[in-house]
Each structure stands twice: as C-alpha cells, then as structure tokens.
Amino acid sequence: IAGITQAPTSQILAAGRRMTLRCTQDMRHNAMYWYRQDLGLGLRLIHYSNTAGTTGKGEVPDGYSVSRANTDDFPLTLASAVPSQTSVYFCASSAGENTGELFFGEGSRLTVL
Amino acid sequence: GQNIDQPTEMTATEGAIVQINCTYQTSGFNGLFWYQQHAGEAPTFLSYNVLDGLEEKGRFSSFLSRSKGYSYLLLKELQMKDSASYLCAVVNSNYQLIWGAGTKLIIKP
C-alpha cells in the first residue's frame, strides 16, 4: 500500500512560473490537507478538503489554489511562484474531517529563485 | 492568539530517558497529538491524548493535563534511531490543528 504519493520530490523554479504539486492517496480518506514547513515554524495549513468536491482555506492560502475532483487526488497549484514560497510542502490525509490521525506524504521540496 | 511552545532542541544519551514538554494556549481543546519526524522525512503519528493522564505505548508515553495546558512525551531506553524532531499539535474548539515548531532531539552514544 503506497499511502500518499507526492510529486515532484524536489523542484527548482524560477519566480513567476506556474507550478503544480501533485498528491494522490489510496486509503480512500475523505479529508486531505496541504501544509508547508519552514525552519523554526510549525506546520502551517495552506488549504484543505473535507470531501471530494469541497475545499477550504487554511492559515496561509494566499498564492495557492487547490482542487478536489475525486477522493484520491488533491493537487496544489502556485499560479505565479515567488521566493517566499520556497519551502517543503506536505500533503496529508485523514479518515475523518475532524482531524483524526494524519497520514503524510514524503514531501515536496520547492525552491523559487 | 493561539500558541504551542516546545523546546527547540534537546540532547540525551543512548539508553537514558528524556521528557519533551509542550505547553499550549488555544481557543478550546479537542485533543493533543505527538508526531515524530526524522530529518528529510514526513511526520508520523506517535500518540493522541484527549483525557488527562498518561498513555503508554512501548518505550513512548504521553501525558496530558488539560487544566495546566501541558503535555509531555517521555521516551525511555533511548536508541540512536530516536534522533528526530518531535512535533506537538493541539486540536482547538474549531477542530483546527495548531502545530508547535517541534523539538529536535539529539541522541549521543
């Protein structure tokens, strides 16, 4: 069982470019999340989805968008990347929407130059 | 505001015991999680406390006092593989998960 798969694992991107981070889960979890992790800070929620077809904004949504067309996939798009979006991005899922145990992908390290 | 406080870094010796503290101030409380994160890897679930007291799971135990806004993670018989960051996270009254910055634990032989 793969759990959660993220792609790419690492990417260097020029400022102003568009980028989509992919996330796929095979656990049939309803809820999915995108976090960013920066040195010295806790994980910060960017966007979430409690079920297919619905999405919501987290703590730091500006500059990011998501979609949830089906249960398994939850891509994160940076429409026009900026250097402050340099971070490690984690996709996560949970069985229920009220924040049960989270299962994380391996992360995507993004550098915006 | 909402805040989770953990020590930034701790050092312990292989075979010893270490206690990692977490204090929180959140709008309400619906549970507290501990996650382990090895360098360059994803966080993985360790424990969940919603009632006061100690939850033991092998070499790891987690304690919660809701009245004090306090939790700790106790690691016994430390092994080199326990070198990792330990993340404390609280579920508030809106079922939002508030994360601490994590405690980096360094194990020395």
Short mmCIF file of N, CA and C in Angstrom, two decimals, chain B residues 28-69:
data_model
loop_
_atom_site.label_atom_id
_atom_site.label_comp_id
_atom_site.label_asym_id
_atom_site.label_seq_id
_atom_site.Cartn_x
_atom_site.Cartn_y
_atom_site.Cartn_z
N GLY B 28 -10.01 26.69 23.05
CA GLY B 28 -10.63 25.40 23.26
C GLY B 28 -9.65 24.26 23.04
N PHE B 29 -10.12 23.07 23.36
CA PHE B 29 -9.23 21.90 23.27
C PHE B 29 -10.06 20.68 22.91
N ASN B 30 -9.58 19.96 21.89
CA ASN B 30 -10.25 18.72 21.49
C ASN B 30 -9.25 17.60 21.25
N GLY B 31 -8.09 17.71 21.89
CA GLY B 31 -7.13 16.64 21.78
C GLY B 31 -5.74 17.15 21.44
N LEU B 32 -4.75 16.33 21.75
CA LEU B 32 -3.36 16.70 21.51
C LEU B 32 -2.62 15.52 20.90
N PHE B 33 -1.87 15.83 19.85
CA PHE B 33 -1.11 14.81 19.13
C PHE B 33 0.39 15.01 19.34
N TRP B 34 1.12 13.91 19.28
CA TRP B 34 2.57 13.94 19.13
C TRP B 34 2.92 13.18 17.84
N TYR B 35 3.79 13.81 17.05
CA TYR B 35 4.30 13.19 15.84
C TYR B 35 5.83 13.17 15.90
N GLN B 36 6.40 12.18 15.24
CA GLN B 36 7.86 12.07 15.10
C GLN B 36 8.22 12.38 13.66
N GLN B 37 9.29 13.15 13.47
CA GLN B 37 9.73 13.47 12.12
C GLN B 37 11.24 13.34 12.03
N HIS B 38 11.71 12.31 11.32
CA HIS B 38 13.13 12.20 11.05
C HIS B 38 13.52 13.20 9.97
N ALA B 39 14.76 13.62 10.01
CA ALA B 39 15.26 14.65 9.08
C ALA B 39 15.00 14.24 7.64
N GLY B 40 14.39 15.13 6.88
CA GLY B 40 14.12 14.87 5.48
C GLY B 40 12.96 13.94 5.21
N GLU B 41 12.22 13.59 6.25
CA GLU B 41 11.10 12.66 6.07
C GLU B 41 9.80 13.29 6.52
N ALA B 42 8.73 12.54 6.33
CA ALA B 42 7.40 13.01 6.72
C ALA B 42 7.15 12.77 8.20
N PRO B 43 6.32 13.58 8.84
CA PRO B 43 5.90 13.28 10.22
C PRO B 43 5.11 11.98 10.27
N THR B 44 5.29 11.25 11.36
CA THR B 44 4.50 10.04 11.58
C THR B 44 3.88 10.09 12.97
N PHE B 45 2.68 9.57 13.08
CA PHE B 45 1.88 9.63 14.31
C PHE B 45 2.53 8.82 15.43
N LEU B 46 2.58 9.44 16.62
CA LEU B 46 3.06 8.72 17.81
C LEU B 46 1.93 8.47 18.81
N SER B 47 1.19 9.55 19.15
CA SER B 47 0.20 9.40 20.22
C SER B 47 -0.87 10.47 20.12
N TYR B 48 -1.98 10.19 20.80
CA TYR B 48 -3.10 11.12 20.88
C TYR B 48 -3.66 11.08 22.29
N ASN B 49 -3.80 12.25 22.92
CA ASN B 49 -4.39 12.36 24.25
C ASN B 49 -5.57 13.33 24.19
N VAL B 50 -6.66 12.92 24.78
CA VAL B 50 -7.80 13.83 24.89
C VAL B 50 -8.26 13.95 26.35
N LEU B 51 -7.95 12.95 27.16
CA LEU B 51 -8.26 12.98 28.58
C LEU B 51 -6.96 13.11 29.39
N ASP B 52 -7.09 13.64 30.58
CA ASP B 52 -5.91 13.80 31.45
C ASP B 52 -5.32 12.45 31.79
N GLY B 53 -4.00 12.44 31.91
CA GLY B 53 -3.34 11.23 32.35
C GLY B 53 -2.27 10.78 31.38
N LEU B 54 -1.76 9.60 31.67
CA LEU B 54 -0.63 9.05 30.94
C LEU B 54 -1.09 7.93 30.01
N GLU B 55 -0.65 8.01 28.76
CA GLU B 55 -0.88 6.95 27.78
C GLU B 55 0.46 6.31 27.45
N GLU B 56 0.56 5.02 27.68
CA GLU B 56 1.83 4.34 27.45
C GLU B 56 1.75 3.46 26.21
N LYS B 57 2.81 3.55 25.40
CA LYS B 57 2.87 2.74 24.19
C LYS B 57 4.31 2.32 23.98
N GLY B 58 4.66 1.17 24.55
CA GLY B 58 6.03 0.69 24.43
C GLY B 58 7.01 1.60 25.15
N ARG B 59 8.05 2.03 24.44
CA ARG B 59 9.06 2.89 25.05
C ARG B 59 8.59 4.34 25.15
N PHE B 60 7.49 4.66 24.47
CA PHE B 60 7.00 6.04 24.45
C PHE B 60 5.74 6.17 25.31
N SER B 61 5.67 7.27 26.05
CA SER B 61 4.47 7.59 26.82
C SER B 61 4.14 9.05 26.60
N SER B 62 2.86 9.38 26.65
CA SER B 62 2.46 10.78 26.53
C SER B 62 1.50 11.11 27.66
N PHE B 63 1.71 12.29 28.24
CA PHE B 63 0.94 12.75 29.39
C PHE B 63 0.21 14.03 29.03
N LEU B 64 -0.98 14.19 29.59
CA LEU B 64 -1.76 15.41 29.35
C LEU B 64 -2.36 15.92 30.65
N SER B 65 -2.27 17.25 30.83
CA SER B 65 -3.02 17.94 31.88
C SER B 65 -3.74 19.10 31.21
N ARG B 66 -5.04 18.96 31.04
CA ARG B 66 -5.82 19.99 30.37
C ARG B 66 -5.91 21.26 31.21
N SER B 67 -5.99 21.13 32.52
CA SER B 67 -6.11 22.30 33.38
C SER B 67 -4.85 23.16 33.34
N LYS B 68 -3.70 22.53 33.09
CA LYS B 68 -2.44 23.26 33.02
C LYS B 68 -2.03 23.59 31.59
N GLY B 69 -2.77 23.11 30.61
CA GLY B 69 -2.38 23.35 29.22
C GLY B 69 -1.01 22.77 28.93
#
